[in-house]
Amino acid sequence: MNEGIYDKSIVIPALIDGKSFCESVMTTEEYLTKKKRTESSIWEAEYMQSPVDIKGRLFNDLKTIPLTDFNSIKDTIQGCIAYCDVADQGADYTAFAILAVANNDFYLVDYVFNKSNTDVTLPLIAQKLNQWNVSYCRVESNSMGAMFSRNLQREVKTKILQVHNSTNKITRIIMQSVWIQQRITFVKTGTPENEQFIENVLHFSKEGKNKNDDAPDCLAGLSIFAQSMFRNIA
């Protein structure tokens, strides 16, 4: 350090799991107010210490709707499907999303984006599948996915379908990105996992410089599933 060389750097984001890293520095409420008033890429770079590669960013035009606005059309839901990518390693997230069809449009209505063990994520996902009366849920059959699927099926009425992805992950995400941006509207529930899921999608770089791509990978799988299930409107 005396020579101007740092052996270690400590990066602390303004919000950790939706709460201020230190309420005495700035309260959660104050940070959330700043977040609403700040362009997302600037917020991520200056406050969350996570610069977004805007030039290489794949998802630039996500459609969103506030939860209060979606609630006004909730009664028109025609059906729901879901997709789950179970965490394989400690650094991975379990990424799960529910897609509802309402008035022949697609809405992403609920999310799980969580690094917890399956003893936490499995009952949480089961609760959401039951809450939304989801008809079918695809689960990626990676090393954890097969066992997760079997255990999940015991907890829900939803038909759990295992799927094996043989195509390259990055290619799959890029190929589905247009349909995702054109056809899916993201319901902003205001939960930390909802925010983290959407931010993970927005951070995805087509150049492959991604620390984590579990949310866009989950979305790509859900997009393929939706187009096969709803061919008449997709």
Short mmCIF file of C-alpha atoms in Angstrom, two decimals:
data_model
loop_
_atom_site.label_atom_id
_atom_site.label_comp_id
_atom_site.label_asym_id
_atom_site.label_seq_id
_atom_site.Cartn_x
_atom_site.Cartn_y
_atom_site.Cartn_z
CA MET A 1 0.00 0.00 0.00
CA ASN A 2 2.93 2.32 0.71
CA GLU A 3 3.95 1.89 -2.92
CA GLY A 4 0.49 2.73 -4.16
CA ILE A 5 -0.35 -0.92 -4.80
CA TYR A 6 -3.41 -2.45 -3.19
CA ASP A 7 -3.47 -6.15 -2.41
CA LYS A 8 -7.19 -6.23 -1.78
CA SER A 9 -10.23 -4.11 -2.63
CA ILE A 10 -13.53 -4.26 -0.74
CA VAL A 11 -16.65 -3.61 -2.82
CA ILE A 12 -19.80 -2.78 -0.89
CA PRO A 13 -23.05 -2.10 -2.79
CA ALA A 14 -25.45 0.51 -1.46
CA LEU A 15 -28.25 -2.04 -1.10
CA ILE A 16 -27.74 -5.60 0.07
CA ASP A 17 -30.83 -7.81 -0.28
CA GLY A 18 -32.90 -4.65 -0.69
CA LYS A 19 -31.62 -2.93 2.46
CA SER A 20 -28.99 -0.25 3.07
CA PHE A 21 -25.51 -1.60 3.77
CA CYS A 22 -25.40 0.90 6.66
CA GLU A 23 -28.47 2.80 7.86
CA SER A 24 -26.28 5.43 9.57
CA VAL A 25 -24.61 6.30 6.24
CA MET A 26 -27.89 6.46 4.31
CA THR A 27 -31.19 4.81 5.12
CA THR A 28 -32.82 2.20 2.90
CA GLU A 29 -35.64 4.63 2.16
CA GLU A 30 -33.17 7.31 1.02
CA TYR A 31 -31.34 4.85 -1.24
CA LEU A 32 -34.59 3.62 -2.76
CA THR A 33 -35.59 7.22 -3.49
CA LYS A 34 -32.25 7.81 -5.21
CA LYS A 35 -32.68 4.60 -7.18
CA LYS A 36 -36.05 5.76 -8.56
CA ARG A 37 -34.50 9.06 -9.68
CA THR A 38 -31.33 7.58 -11.22
CA GLU A 39 -30.91 5.96 -14.62
CA SER A 40 -30.42 2.22 -14.05
CA SER A 41 -26.94 1.92 -15.56
CA ILE A 42 -25.69 4.88 -13.50
CA TRP A 43 -27.30 3.47 -10.35
CA GLU A 44 -25.61 0.10 -10.90
CA ALA A 45 -22.20 1.65 -11.55
CA GLU A 46 -22.12 4.41 -8.89
CA TYR A 47 -24.22 2.98 -6.08
CA MET A 48 -24.14 -0.80 -6.55
CA GLN A 49 -20.48 -0.89 -7.69
CA SER A 50 -21.44 -3.04 -10.66
CA PRO A 51 -20.88 -1.23 -13.97
CA VAL A 52 -23.07 -2.41 -16.84
CA ASP A 53 -21.42 -3.02 -20.21
CA ILE A 54 -23.97 -0.96 -22.13
CA LYS A 55 -22.26 -1.50 -25.48
CA GLY A 56 -22.41 -5.28 -25.17
CA ARG A 57 -25.73 -5.46 -23.36
CA LEU A 58 -28.27 -7.75 -25.03
CA PHE A 59 -31.46 -6.75 -23.22
CA ASN A 60 -32.07 -3.04 -23.68
CA ASP A 61 -35.84 -2.87 -23.98
CA LEU A 62 -37.60 -4.90 -21.28
CA LYS A 63 -41.28 -4.11 -20.91
CA THR A 64 -42.39 -3.67 -17.30
CA ILE A 65 -45.66 -3.03 -15.47
CA PRO A 66 -46.20 -2.06 -11.81
CA LEU A 67 -47.88 -4.70 -9.66
CA THR A 68 -50.81 -2.34 -8.97
CA ASP A 69 -51.53 -2.04 -12.70
CA PHE A 70 -51.25 -5.79 -13.26
CA ASN A 71 -53.69 -6.46 -10.43
CA SER A 72 -56.39 -4.72 -12.47
CA ILE A 73 -56.13 -7.41 -15.19
CA LYS A 74 -55.27 -10.35 -12.92
CA ASP A 75 -58.79 -11.77 -13.24
CA THR A 76 -58.25 -12.27 -16.99
CA ILE A 77 -55.40 -14.80 -16.55
CA GLN A 78 -55.96 -17.71 -18.93
CA GLY A 79 -53.25 -19.96 -17.50
CA CYS A 80 -49.71 -20.13 -16.10
CA ILE A 81 -46.52 -22.05 -16.83
CA ALA A 82 -43.14 -21.86 -15.09
CA TYR A 83 -39.47 -22.63 -15.54
CA CYS A 84 -36.76 -23.44 -13.00
CA ASP A 85 -32.98 -23.58 -13.29
CA VAL A 86 -31.69 -25.15 -10.08
CA ALA A 87 -28.34 -23.95 -8.68
CA ASP A 88 -25.52 -26.40 -9.38
CA GLN A 89 -22.71 -24.69 -7.48
CA GLY A 90 -22.35 -22.31 -4.55
CA ALA A 91 -21.98 -19.23 -6.76
CA ASP A 92 -25.08 -20.05 -8.81
CA TYR A 93 -28.62 -18.88 -8.19
CA THR A 94 -31.72 -20.99 -8.36
CA ALA A 95 -33.66 -19.00 -10.97
CA PHE A 96 -37.40 -19.55 -11.25
CA ALA A 97 -40.12 -17.57 -13.00
CA ILE A 98 -43.85 -17.89 -13.59
CA LEU A 99 -45.35 -16.75 -16.89
CA ALA A 100 -49.05 -15.91 -16.98
CA VAL A 101 -51.15 -15.49 -20.12
CA ALA A 102 -53.76 -12.73 -19.85
CA ASN A 103 -55.70 -11.32 -22.79
CA ASN A 104 -53.33 -13.28 -25.06
CA ASP A 105 -50.33 -11.39 -23.68
CA PHE A 106 -47.47 -12.81 -21.60
CA TYR A 107 -46.63 -11.52 -18.12
CA LEU A 108 -43.79 -12.60 -15.85
CA VAL A 109 -45.67 -12.50 -12.55
CA ASP A 110 -43.49 -14.11 -9.88
CA TYR A 111 -39.85 -14.93 -9.30
CA VAL A 112 -37.33 -16.81 -7.19
CA PHE A 113 -33.71 -15.72 -7.54
CA ASN A 114 -31.89 -17.18 -4.60
CA LYS A 115 -28.55 -18.74 -3.61
CA SER A 116 -30.05 -20.65 -0.69
CA ASN A 117 -29.99 -24.43 -0.43
CA THR A 118 -32.87 -26.51 -1.75
CA ASP A 119 -34.38 -26.82 1.74
CA VAL A 120 -35.25 -23.12 1.29
CA THR A 121 -35.86 -22.81 -2.46
CA LEU A 122 -37.95 -25.96 -2.95
CA PRO A 123 -40.79 -25.08 -0.51
CA LEU A 124 -40.68 -21.47 -1.73
CA ILE A 125 -41.12 -22.55 -5.36
CA ALA A 126 -43.81 -25.07 -4.38
CA GLN A 127 -45.74 -22.32 -2.60
CA LYS A 128 -45.61 -20.07 -5.67
CA LEU A 129 -46.66 -22.87 -8.05
CA ASN A 130 -49.68 -23.61 -5.86
CA GLN A 131 -50.50 -19.93 -5.36
CA TRP A 132 -50.65 -19.24 -9.12
CA ASN A 133 -52.24 -22.59 -9.98
CA VAL A 134 -49.47 -23.27 -12.51
CA SER A 135 -50.31 -26.05 -14.96
CA TYR A 136 -46.80 -27.05 -16.07
CA CYS A 137 -43.28 -26.30 -14.84
CA ARG A 138 -40.11 -27.27 -16.65
CA VAL A 139 -37.02 -27.92 -14.51
CA GLU A 140 -33.57 -28.18 -16.07
CA SER A 141 -32.30 -31.72 -15.47
CA ASN A 142 -28.76 -30.81 -14.46
CA SER A 143 -27.04 -32.66 -11.59
CA MET A 144 -29.39 -31.16 -8.99
CA GLY A 145 -32.40 -30.69 -11.25
CA ALA A 146 -33.52 -34.34 -11.50
CA MET A 147 -33.70 -34.88 -7.75
CA PHE A 148 -35.21 -31.40 -7.24
CA SER A 149 -37.93 -32.24 -9.79
CA ARG A 150 -38.92 -35.46 -8.05
CA ASN A 151 -39.11 -33.80 -4.65
CA LEU A 152 -41.00 -30.80 -6.02
CA GLN A 153 -43.61 -33.01 -7.69
CA ARG A 154 -44.55 -34.43 -4.28
CA GLU A 155 -45.44 -30.94 -3.05
CA VAL A 156 -47.53 -29.59 -5.94
CA LYS A 157 -50.39 -30.38 -8.31
CA THR A 158 -48.42 -28.76 -11.13
CA LYS A 159 -47.06 -31.20 -13.68
CA ILE A 160 -43.27 -31.05 -13.31
CA LEU A 161 -41.39 -31.71 -16.56
CA GLN A 162 -37.66 -32.31 -16.75
CA VAL A 163 -35.82 -30.79 -19.69
CA HIS A 164 -32.26 -31.31 -20.89
CA ASN A 165 -30.67 -28.39 -22.74
CA SER A 166 -28.08 -29.47 -25.29
CA THR A 167 -27.57 -26.11 -27.04
CA ASN A 168 -24.96 -23.62 -25.89
CA LYS A 169 -26.33 -21.41 -23.10
CA ILE A 170 -25.16 -18.09 -24.58
CA THR A 171 -26.52 -19.01 -28.00
CA ARG A 172 -29.84 -20.02 -26.48
CA ILE A 173 -30.18 -16.71 -24.62
CA ILE A 174 -29.29 -14.63 -27.69
CA MET A 175 -31.71 -16.56 -29.91
CA GLN A 176 -34.60 -16.01 -27.48
CA SER A 177 -33.81 -12.38 -26.60
CA VAL A 178 -36.01 -10.84 -29.32
CA TRP A 179 -39.10 -12.83 -28.32
CA ILE A 180 -38.49 -12.06 -24.64
CA GLN A 181 -38.27 -8.32 -25.26
CA GLN A 182 -41.17 -8.19 -27.69
CA ARG A 183 -43.65 -10.51 -25.98
CA ILE A 184 -42.97 -10.63 -22.23
CA THR A 185 -43.99 -7.90 -19.79
CA PHE A 186 -42.24 -8.05 -16.43
CA VAL A 187 -44.49 -7.41 -13.44
CA LYS A 188 -42.49 -5.38 -10.92
CA THR A 189 -43.46 -6.87 -7.57
CA GLY A 190 -41.05 -4.72 -5.59
CA THR A 191 -39.38 -7.67 -3.84
CA PRO A 192 -35.57 -7.86 -3.65
CA GLU A 193 -35.58 -11.11 -5.67
CA ASN A 194 -37.71 -9.48 -8.37
CA GLU A 195 -35.26 -6.57 -8.61
CA GLN A 196 -32.22 -8.89 -8.65
CA PHE A 197 -33.76 -11.10 -11.33
CA ILE A 198 -34.44 -8.16 -13.66
CA GLU A 199 -31.03 -6.60 -12.98
CA ASN A 200 -29.33 -9.92 -13.75
CA VAL A 201 -31.12 -9.98 -17.11
CA LEU A 202 -30.14 -6.39 -17.88
CA HIS A 203 -26.50 -7.11 -16.97
CA PHE A 204 -26.23 -9.94 -19.46
CA SER A 205 -23.59 -9.23 -22.11
CA LYS A 206 -23.66 -10.95 -25.50
CA GLU A 207 -19.85 -10.77 -25.42
CA GLY A 208 -19.90 -13.46 -22.74
CA LYS A 209 -18.41 -11.35 -19.93
CA ASN A 210 -20.99 -12.45 -17.37
CA LYS A 211 -20.30 -13.24 -13.73
CA ASN A 212 -23.74 -14.80 -13.54
CA ASP A 213 -26.36 -15.49 -16.18
CA ASP A 214 -28.89 -17.63 -14.33
CA ALA A 215 -31.85 -15.25 -14.79
CA PRO A 216 -31.47 -14.80 -18.59
CA ASP A 217 -30.84 -18.55 -18.93
CA CYS A 218 -34.07 -19.24 -17.03
CA LEU A 219 -35.90 -16.73 -19.26
CA ALA A 220 -34.57 -18.36 -22.43
CA GLY A 221 -35.87 -21.73 -21.28
CA LEU A 222 -39.21 -20.21 -20.33
CA SER A 223 -39.43 -18.47 -23.71
CA ILE A 224 -38.91 -21.75 -25.58
CA PHE A 225 -41.47 -23.46 -23.33
CA ALA A 226 -44.06 -20.70 -23.85
CA GLN A 227 -43.75 -20.80 -27.63
CA SER A 228 -44.27 -24.57 -27.64
CA MET A 229 -47.26 -24.43 -25.26
CA PHE A 230 -49.05 -21.41 -26.72
CA ARG A 231 -48.40 -21.72 -30.44
CA ASN A 232 -51.71 -20.09 -31.35
CA ILE A 233 -50.74 -16.78 -29.71
CA ALA A 234 -46.93 -16.90 -29.47
#
